[in-house]
Amino acid sequence: EPEVTQTPSHQVTQMGQEVILRCVPISNHLYFYWYRQILGQKVEFLVSFYNNEISEKSEIFDDQFSVERPDGSNFTLKIRSTKLEDSAMYFCASRTGTRTYNEQFFGPGTRLTVL
Amino acid sequence: KNEVEQSPQNLTAQEGEFITINCSYSVGISALHWLQQHPGGGIVSLFMLSSGKKKHGRLIATINIQEKHSSLHITASHPRDSAVYICAVSKAYSGAGSYQLTFGKGTKLSVIP
């Protein structure tokens, strides 16, 4: 069964460093999402991506964040200069994007630890 | 105020018990999702509902659109059901929208043998 994959599973970085989190969505899906979950808190929406551009973004998704679909299969989230408060689990999700709304499929997550 | 509220926050049950987790929301929605989050952190979609009721194995999800309320039921609970159950909604849009999810805080379920 097709699944969303994410790499790495765990990333440790120093404050101020750039990190890139990678996701491979399900191949025929058209909408892509990044969510994050700070330890002990609820999952929060960061950004959605469709047709090679950002569709919507939350207040969290400031200038330190960027997303890209560089090669038609990978979907990346870049944090330019990490802060301690960026430590969280980051989930990628995708859905087919047909005319009717449909289910989102989640990746296993990347745990980001900023020291 | 949270747009998605779940209750209870924590739930401990004996194996075999019937379990109900509730979700209320305050916005117009296109669909409501029930998700399961395992201790390792991964999220699995259980149900997506826009009306009525769905059943999958021992899991049943219902939604009342007029009352903006949904329930997740687990029959004959088992220790392997222990997880965090999350209610999430995709808001209704009048035009094009990306239908991102808005999440509740989750209900931590522990089923004791």
PDB file of C-alpha atoms in Angstrom:
ATOM      1  CA  GLU A   1       0.000   0.000   0.000  1.00  0.00           C
ATOM      2  CA  PRO A   2       1.408   3.437  -0.908  1.00  0.00           C
ATOM      3  CA  GLU A   3       2.570   5.539   2.024  1.00  0.00           C
ATOM      4  CA  VAL A   4       4.062   8.913   2.837  1.00  0.00           C
ATOM      5  CA  THR A   5       7.699   8.682   3.908  1.00  0.00           C
ATOM      6  CA  GLN A   6       9.800  11.194   5.834  1.00  0.00           C
ATOM      7  CA  THR A   7      13.517  11.533   6.448  1.00  0.00           C
ATOM      8  CA  PRO A   8      15.273  11.750   8.767  1.00  0.00           C
ATOM      9  CA  SER A   9      13.270  10.213  11.595  1.00  0.00           C
ATOM     10  CA  HIS A  10      15.223  12.274  14.122  1.00  0.00           C
ATOM     11  CA  GLN A  11      17.301  15.395  13.548  1.00  0.00           C
ATOM     12  CA  VAL A  12      19.406  17.094  16.196  1.00  0.00           C
ATOM     13  CA  THR A  13      20.785  20.540  15.408  1.00  0.00           C
ATOM     14  CA  GLN A  14      22.311  23.551  17.066  1.00  0.00           C
ATOM     15  CA  MET A  15      20.336  26.763  17.455  1.00  0.00           C
ATOM     16  CA  GLY A  16      20.862  29.015  14.453  1.00  0.00           C
ATOM     17  CA  GLN A  17      21.589  26.181  12.047  1.00  0.00           C
ATOM     18  CA  GLU A  18      19.530  25.470   8.927  1.00  0.00           C
ATOM     19  CA  VAL A  19      17.635  22.203   8.670  1.00  0.00           C
ATOM     20  CA  ILE A  20      15.807  20.565   5.791  1.00  0.00           C
ATOM     21  CA  LEU A  21      13.134  17.998   6.500  1.00  0.00           C
ATOM     22  CA  ARG A  22      12.223  15.744   3.621  1.00  0.00           C
ATOM     23  CA  CYS A  23       8.995  14.059   2.639  1.00  0.00           C
ATOM     24  CA  VAL A  24       8.001  11.825  -0.248  1.00  0.00           C
ATOM     25  CA  PRO A  25       4.211  12.090  -0.655  1.00  0.00           C
ATOM     26  CA  ILE A  26       2.104   9.384  -2.270  1.00  0.00           C
ATOM     27  CA  SER A  27       2.805   9.532  -5.993  1.00  0.00           C
ATOM     28  CA  ASN A  28      -0.592  10.541  -7.442  1.00  0.00           C
ATOM     29  CA  HIS A  29      -1.366  13.046  -4.686  1.00  0.00           C
ATOM     30  CA  LEU A  30      -1.633  16.726  -5.501  1.00  0.00           C
ATOM     31  CA  TYR A  31      -2.012  18.521  -2.117  1.00  0.00           C
ATOM     32  CA  PHE A  32       0.827  18.474   0.393  1.00  0.00           C
ATOM     33  CA  TYR A  33       0.943  19.665   3.967  1.00  0.00           C
ATOM     34  CA  TRP A  34       3.351  20.238   6.826  1.00  0.00           C
ATOM     35  CA  TYR A  35       2.115  20.091  10.403  1.00  0.00           C
ATOM     36  CA  ARG A  36       4.039  20.250  13.649  1.00  0.00           C
ATOM     37  CA  GLN A  37       3.449  19.009  17.181  1.00  0.00           C
ATOM     38  CA  ILE A  38       5.383  20.475  20.074  1.00  0.00           C
ATOM     39  CA  LEU A  39       5.808  17.894  22.841  1.00  0.00           C
ATOM     40  CA  GLY A  40       2.646  17.637  24.916  1.00  0.00           C
ATOM     41  CA  GLN A  41       0.651  19.948  22.656  1.00  0.00           C
ATOM     42  CA  LYS A  42      -1.809  19.511  19.819  1.00  0.00           C
ATOM     43  CA  VAL A  43      -0.876  19.162  16.178  1.00  0.00           C
ATOM     44  CA  GLU A  44      -0.775  22.524  14.340  1.00  0.00           C
ATOM     45  CA  PHE A  45      -0.996  23.356  10.654  1.00  0.00           C
ATOM     46  CA  LEU A  46       2.032  25.038   9.099  1.00  0.00           C
ATOM     47  CA  VAL A  47       1.548  25.179   5.341  1.00  0.00           C
ATOM     48  CA  SER A  48      -0.216  23.610   2.379  1.00  0.00           C
ATOM     49  CA  PHE A  49       1.192  23.321  -1.130  1.00  0.00           C
ATOM     50  CA  TYR A  50      -0.582  22.771  -4.437  1.00  0.00           C
ATOM     51  CA  ASN A  51       0.390  23.214  -8.062  1.00  0.00           C
ATOM     52  CA  ASN A  52       3.961  24.135  -7.106  1.00  0.00           C
ATOM     53  CA  GLU A  53       3.029  26.993  -4.827  1.00  0.00           C
ATOM     54  CA  ILE A  54       1.920  27.645  -1.270  1.00  0.00           C
ATOM     55  CA  SER A  55      -1.855  27.357  -1.018  1.00  0.00           C
ATOM     56  CA  GLU A  56      -2.256  28.473   2.585  1.00  0.00           C
ATOM     57  CA  LYS A  57       0.010  29.089   5.555  1.00  0.00           C
ATOM     58  CA  SER A  58      -0.455  29.674   9.265  1.00  0.00           C
ATOM     59  CA  GLU A  59       0.924  32.434  11.477  1.00  0.00           C
ATOM     60  CA  ILE A  60       3.629  29.998  12.587  1.00  0.00           C
ATOM     61  CA  PHE A  61       4.989  29.787   9.044  1.00  0.00           C
ATOM     62  CA  ASP A  62       7.084  32.954   9.088  1.00  0.00           C
ATOM     63  CA  ASP A  63      10.061  34.005   6.973  1.00  0.00           C
ATOM     64  CA  GLN A  64      12.258  31.409   8.673  1.00  0.00           C
ATOM     65  CA  PHE A  65      10.299  28.647   6.981  1.00  0.00           C
ATOM     66  CA  SER A  66      10.135  27.685   3.322  1.00  0.00           C
ATOM     67  CA  VAL A  67       8.800  24.747   1.342  1.00  0.00           C
ATOM     68  CA  GLU A  68       9.800  23.341  -1.981  1.00  0.00           C
ATOM     69  CA  ARG A  69       9.003  20.484  -4.317  1.00  0.00           C
ATOM     70  CA  PRO A  70      12.336  20.338  -6.076  1.00  0.00           C
ATOM     71  CA  ASP A  71      11.987  17.281  -8.276  1.00  0.00           C
ATOM     72  CA  GLY A  72       8.371  16.150  -8.548  1.00  0.00           C
ATOM     73  CA  SER A  73       8.652  13.561  -5.806  1.00  0.00           C
ATOM     74  CA  ASN A  74      10.241  15.169  -2.742  1.00  0.00           C
ATOM     75  CA  PHE A  75       8.508  17.848  -0.668  1.00  0.00           C
ATOM     76  CA  THR A  76      10.824  19.682   1.707  1.00  0.00           C
ATOM     77  CA  LEU A  77      10.464  22.001   4.689  1.00  0.00           C
ATOM     78  CA  LYS A  78      13.426  24.256   5.371  1.00  0.00           C
ATOM     79  CA  ILE A  79      13.951  26.128   8.611  1.00  0.00           C
ATOM     80  CA  ARG A  80      16.550  28.773   7.900  1.00  0.00           C
ATOM     81  CA  SER A  81      17.838  29.555  11.395  1.00  0.00           C
ATOM     82  CA  THR A  82      16.482  27.189  14.004  1.00  0.00           C
ATOM     83  CA  LYS A  83      15.330  28.349  17.424  1.00  0.00           C
ATOM     84  CA  LEU A  84      14.868  26.314  20.589  1.00  0.00           C
ATOM     85  CA  GLU A  85      11.096  26.628  20.176  1.00  0.00           C
ATOM     86  CA  ASP A  86      11.278  24.902  16.774  1.00  0.00           C
ATOM     87  CA  SER A  87      11.872  21.630  18.617  1.00  0.00           C
ATOM     88  CA  ALA A  88       8.860  19.510  17.688  1.00  0.00           C
ATOM     89  CA  MET A  89       7.627  16.562  15.674  1.00  0.00           C
ATOM     90  CA  TYR A  90       7.047  17.595  12.062  1.00  0.00           C
ATOM     91  CA  PHE A  91       4.521  15.657  10.013  1.00  0.00           C
ATOM     92  CA  CYS A  92       4.094  15.687   6.273  1.00  0.00           C
ATOM     93  CA  ALA A  93       0.726  14.725   4.792  1.00  0.00           C
ATOM     94  CA  SER A  94      -0.733  14.435   1.318  1.00  0.00           C
ATOM     95  CA  ARG A  95      -4.077  13.878  -0.393  1.00  0.00           C
ATOM     96  CA  THR A  96      -5.257  13.280  -3.932  1.00  0.00           C
ATOM     97  CA  GLY A  97      -6.947  16.636  -4.423  1.00  0.00           C
ATOM     98  CA  THR A  98      -9.800  15.523  -6.609  1.00  0.00           C
ATOM     99  CA  ARG A  99     -12.941  17.655  -6.785  1.00  0.00           C
ATOM    100  CA  THR A 100     -14.488  16.216  -3.625  1.00  0.00           C
ATOM    101  CA  TYR A 101     -12.619  16.477  -0.361  1.00  0.00           C
ATOM    102  CA  ASN A 102     -10.732  13.366   0.626  1.00  0.00           C
ATOM    103  CA  GLU A 103      -8.575  11.811   3.280  1.00  0.00           C
ATOM    104  CA  GLN A 104      -5.092  12.996   4.213  1.00  0.00           C
ATOM    105  CA  PHE A 105      -2.325  10.459   4.646  1.00  0.00           C
ATOM    106  CA  PHE A 106       0.368  11.212   7.186  1.00  0.00           C
ATOM    107  CA  GLY A 107       4.035  10.380   7.208  1.00  0.00           C
ATOM    108  CA  PRO A 108       5.701   8.923  10.329  1.00  0.00           C
ATOM    109  CA  GLY A 109       7.136  12.301  11.337  1.00  0.00           C
ATOM    110  CA  THR A 110      10.568  13.819  11.904  1.00  0.00           C
ATOM    111  CA  ARG A 111      11.488  14.640  15.467  1.00  0.00           C
ATOM    112  CA  LEU A 112      13.540  17.862  15.432  1.00  0.00           C
ATOM    113  CA  THR A 113      15.587  18.684  18.501  1.00  0.00           C
ATOM    114  CA  VAL A 114      17.226  22.115  18.637  1.00  0.00           C
ATOM    115  CA  LEU A 115      19.978  22.478  21.235  1.00  0.00           C
TER     116      LEU A 115
ATOM    117  CA  LYS B   1     -11.134  29.386  22.336  1.00  0.00           C
ATOM    118  CA  ASN B   2     -10.244  26.103  20.657  1.00  0.00           C
ATOM    119  CA  GLU B   3     -12.268  25.381  17.555  1.00  0.00           C
ATOM    120  CA  VAL B   4     -12.123  21.646  18.286  1.00  0.00           C
ATOM    121  CA  GLU B   5     -12.712  20.366  21.817  1.00  0.00           C
ATOM    122  CA  GLN B   6     -12.352  16.773  22.939  1.00  0.00           C
ATOM    123  CA  SER B   7     -13.383  14.990  26.078  1.00  0.00           C
ATOM    124  CA  PRO B   8     -12.178  13.340  28.132  1.00  0.00           C
ATOM    125  CA  GLN B   9      -8.499  14.328  28.018  1.00  0.00           C
ATOM    126  CA  ASN B  10      -7.480  11.048  29.627  1.00  0.00           C
ATOM    127  CA  LEU B  11      -9.357   7.787  29.811  1.00  0.00           C
ATOM    128  CA  THR B  12      -8.457   4.547  31.535  1.00  0.00           C
ATOM    129  CA  ALA B  13     -10.550   1.479  30.821  1.00  0.00           C
ATOM    130  CA  GLN B  14     -10.513  -2.199  31.658  1.00  0.00           C
ATOM    131  CA  GLU B  15     -10.081  -4.602  28.795  1.00  0.00           C
ATOM    132  CA  GLY B  16     -13.444  -5.408  27.234  1.00  0.00           C
ATOM    133  CA  GLU B  17     -15.121  -2.127  28.165  1.00  0.00           C
ATOM    134  CA  PHE B  18     -17.083  -0.002  25.707  1.00  0.00           C
ATOM    135  CA  ILE B  19     -15.338   3.345  25.215  1.00  0.00           C
ATOM    136  CA  THR B  20     -16.665   6.675  23.978  1.00  0.00           C
ATOM    137  CA  ILE B  21     -14.608   9.724  23.101  1.00  0.00           C
ATOM    138  CA  ASN B  22     -16.400  12.950  22.281  1.00  0.00           C
ATOM    139  CA  CYS B  23     -15.561  15.838  19.983  1.00  0.00           C
ATOM    140  CA  SER B  24     -17.288  19.189  19.574  1.00  0.00           C
ATOM    141  CA  TYR B  25     -16.401  21.843  17.056  1.00  0.00           C
ATOM    142  CA  SER B  26     -17.428  25.440  16.552  1.00  0.00           C
ATOM    143  CA  VAL B  27     -16.810  26.055  12.844  1.00  0.00           C
ATOM    144  CA  GLY B  28     -18.446  24.971   9.601  1.00  0.00           C
ATOM    145  CA  ILE B  29     -16.718  21.882   8.301  1.00  0.00           C
ATOM    146  CA  SER B  30     -16.325  19.924   5.113  1.00  0.00           C
ATOM    147  CA  ALA B  31     -15.322  16.799   7.030  1.00  0.00           C
ATOM    148  CA  LEU B  32     -14.335  15.519  10.445  1.00  0.00           C
ATOM    149  CA  HIS B  33     -11.469  13.120  10.985  1.00  0.00           C
ATOM    150  CA  TRP B  34     -10.636  10.701  13.745  1.00  0.00           C
ATOM    151  CA  LEU B  35      -6.942   9.920  13.974  1.00  0.00           C
ATOM    152  CA  GLN B  36      -4.876   7.602  16.129  1.00  0.00           C
ATOM    153  CA  GLN B  37      -1.438   8.582  17.377  1.00  0.00           C
ATOM    154  CA  HIS B  38       0.800   5.820  18.602  1.00  0.00           C
ATOM    155  CA  PRO B  39       3.323   6.229  21.441  1.00  0.00           C
ATOM    156  CA  GLY B  40       6.111   6.556  18.871  1.00  0.00           C
ATOM    157  CA  GLY B  41       4.338   9.584  17.423  1.00  0.00           C
ATOM    158  CA  GLY B  42       3.000   8.315  14.084  1.00  0.00           C
ATOM    159  CA  ILE B  43      -0.513   9.407  13.041  1.00  0.00           C
ATOM    160  CA  VAL B  44      -2.956   7.053  11.366  1.00  0.00           C
ATOM    161  CA  SER B  45      -6.274   8.112   9.893  1.00  0.00           C
ATOM    162  CA  LEU B  46      -9.172   6.068  11.288  1.00  0.00           C
ATOM    163  CA  PHE B  47     -12.234   7.760   9.827  1.00  0.00           C
ATOM    164  CA  MET B  48     -13.279  10.705   7.707  1.00  0.00           C
ATOM    165  CA  LEU B  49     -16.924  11.707   8.161  1.00  0.00           C
ATOM    166  CA  SER B  50     -19.187  14.326   6.723  1.00  0.00           C
ATOM    167  CA  SER B  51     -22.471  12.790   7.901  1.00  0.00           C
ATOM    168  CA  GLY B  52     -23.964   9.781   9.634  1.00  0.00           C
ATOM    169  CA  LYS B  53     -21.955   6.882  10.914  1.00  0.00           C
ATOM    170  CA  LYS B  54     -19.021   4.713   9.874  1.00  0.00           C
ATOM    171  CA  LYS B  55     -17.824   1.390  11.259  1.00  0.00           C
ATOM    172  CA  HIS B  56     -14.498  -0.346  10.905  1.00  0.00           C
ATOM    173  CA  GLY B  57     -13.995  -3.458  12.951  1.00  0.00           C
ATOM    174  CA  ARG B  58     -14.510  -2.551  16.619  1.00  0.00           C
ATOM    175  CA  LEU B  59     -14.441   1.175  15.903  1.00  0.00           C
ATOM    176  CA  ILE B  60     -17.547   3.239  15.217  1.00  0.00           C
ATOM    177  CA  ALA B  61     -17.630   6.959  14.459  1.00  0.00           C
ATOM    178  CA  THR B  62     -20.746   9.108  14.378  1.00  0.00           C
ATOM    179  CA  ILE B  63     -21.348  12.735  13.582  1.00  0.00           C
ATOM    180  CA  ASN B  64     -24.261  15.094  14.195  1.00  0.00           C
ATOM    181  CA  ILE B  65     -23.785  18.062  11.891  1.00  0.00           C
ATOM    182  CA  GLN B  66     -26.612  20.109  13.436  1.00  0.00           C
ATOM    183  CA  GLU B  67     -25.157  19.764  16.935  1.00  0.00           C
ATOM    184  CA  LYS B  68     -21.522  20.004  15.706  1.00  0.00           C
ATOM    185  CA  HIS B  69     -20.604  16.906  17.630  1.00  0.00           C
ATOM    186  CA  SER B  70     -18.934  13.612  16.872  1.00  0.00           C
ATOM    187  CA  SER B  71     -18.210  10.497  18.893  1.00  0.00           C
ATOM    188  CA  LEU B  72     -15.713   7.698  18.505  1.00  0.00           C
ATOM    189  CA  HIS B  73     -16.704   4.396  20.069  1.00  0.00           C
ATOM    190  CA  ILE B  74     -14.514   1.380  20.683  1.00  0.00           C
ATOM    191  CA  THR B  75     -16.305  -1.874  21.455  1.00  0.00           C
ATOM    192  CA  ALA B  76     -14.614  -4.682  23.398  1.00  0.00           C
ATOM    193  CA  SER B  77     -11.539  -2.564  24.105  1.00  0.00           C
ATOM    194  CA  HIS B  78      -8.135  -4.211  24.121  1.00  0.00           C
ATOM    195  CA  PRO B  79      -4.734  -3.088  25.477  1.00  0.00           C
ATOM    196  CA  ARG B  80      -3.529  -2.625  21.888  1.00  0.00           C
ATOM    197  CA  ASP B  81      -6.125   0.156  21.545  1.00  0.00           C
ATOM    198  CA  SER B  82      -4.045   2.232  23.967  1.00  0.00           C
ATOM    199  CA  ALA B  83      -3.074   5.380  22.072  1.00  0.00           C
ATOM    200  CA  VAL B  84      -3.988   9.041  21.709  1.00  0.00           C
ATOM    201  CA  TYR B  85      -7.157   9.569  19.684  1.00  0.00           C
ATOM    202  CA  ILE B  86      -7.379  12.904  17.918  1.00  0.00           C
ATOM    203  CA  CYS B  87     -10.382  14.643  16.427  1.00  0.00           C
ATOM    204  CA  ALA B  88      -9.609  17.041  13.574  1.00  0.00           C
ATOM    205  CA  VAL B  89     -11.755  19.052  11.172  1.00  0.00           C
ATOM    206  CA  SER B  90     -11.283  20.487   7.727  1.00  0.00           C
ATOM    207  CA  LYS B  91     -13.163  23.755   7.533  1.00  0.00           C
ATOM    208  CA  ALA B  92     -15.803  24.494   4.951  1.00  0.00           C
ATOM    209  CA  TYR B  93     -14.742  26.813   2.160  1.00  0.00           C
ATOM    210  CA  SER B  94     -16.972  28.768  -0.183  1.00  0.00           C
ATOM    211  CA  GLY B  95     -14.371  28.651  -2.926  1.00  0.00           C
ATOM    212  CA  ALA B  96     -11.106  26.807  -3.403  1.00  0.00           C
ATOM    213  CA  GLY B  97      -9.352  25.817  -0.207  1.00  0.00           C
ATOM    214  CA  SER B  98      -6.582  23.534   0.825  1.00  0.00           C
ATOM    215  CA  TYR B  99      -8.693  21.848   3.540  1.00  0.00           C
ATOM    216  CA  GLN B 100      -5.911  21.753   6.073  1.00  0.00           C
ATOM    217  CA  LEU B 101      -6.826  20.118   9.367  1.00  0.00           C
ATOM    218  CA  THR B 102      -7.542  21.855  12.668  1.00  0.00           C
ATOM    219  CA  PHE B 103      -6.840  19.488  15.521  1.00  0.00           C
ATOM    220  CA  GLY B 104      -8.194  18.850  18.966  1.00  0.00           C
ATOM    221  CA  LYS B 105      -5.828  18.198  21.849  1.00  0.00           C
ATOM    222  CA  GLY B 106      -6.414  14.481  21.801  1.00  0.00           C
ATOM    223  CA  THR B 107      -7.680  11.886  24.250  1.00  0.00           C
ATOM    224  CA  LYS B 108      -5.107   9.584  25.808  1.00  0.00           C
ATOM    225  CA  LEU B 109      -6.629   6.125  26.172  1.00  0.00           C
ATOM    226  CA  SER B 110      -5.094   3.445  28.329  1.00  0.00           C
ATOM    227  CA  VAL B 111      -6.701   0.002  28.298  1.00  0.00           C
ATOM    228  CA  ILE B 112      -5.649  -2.179  31.215  1.00  0.00           C
ATOM    229  CA  PRO B 113      -5.638  -5.986  30.886  1.00  0.00           C
TER     230      PRO B 113
END
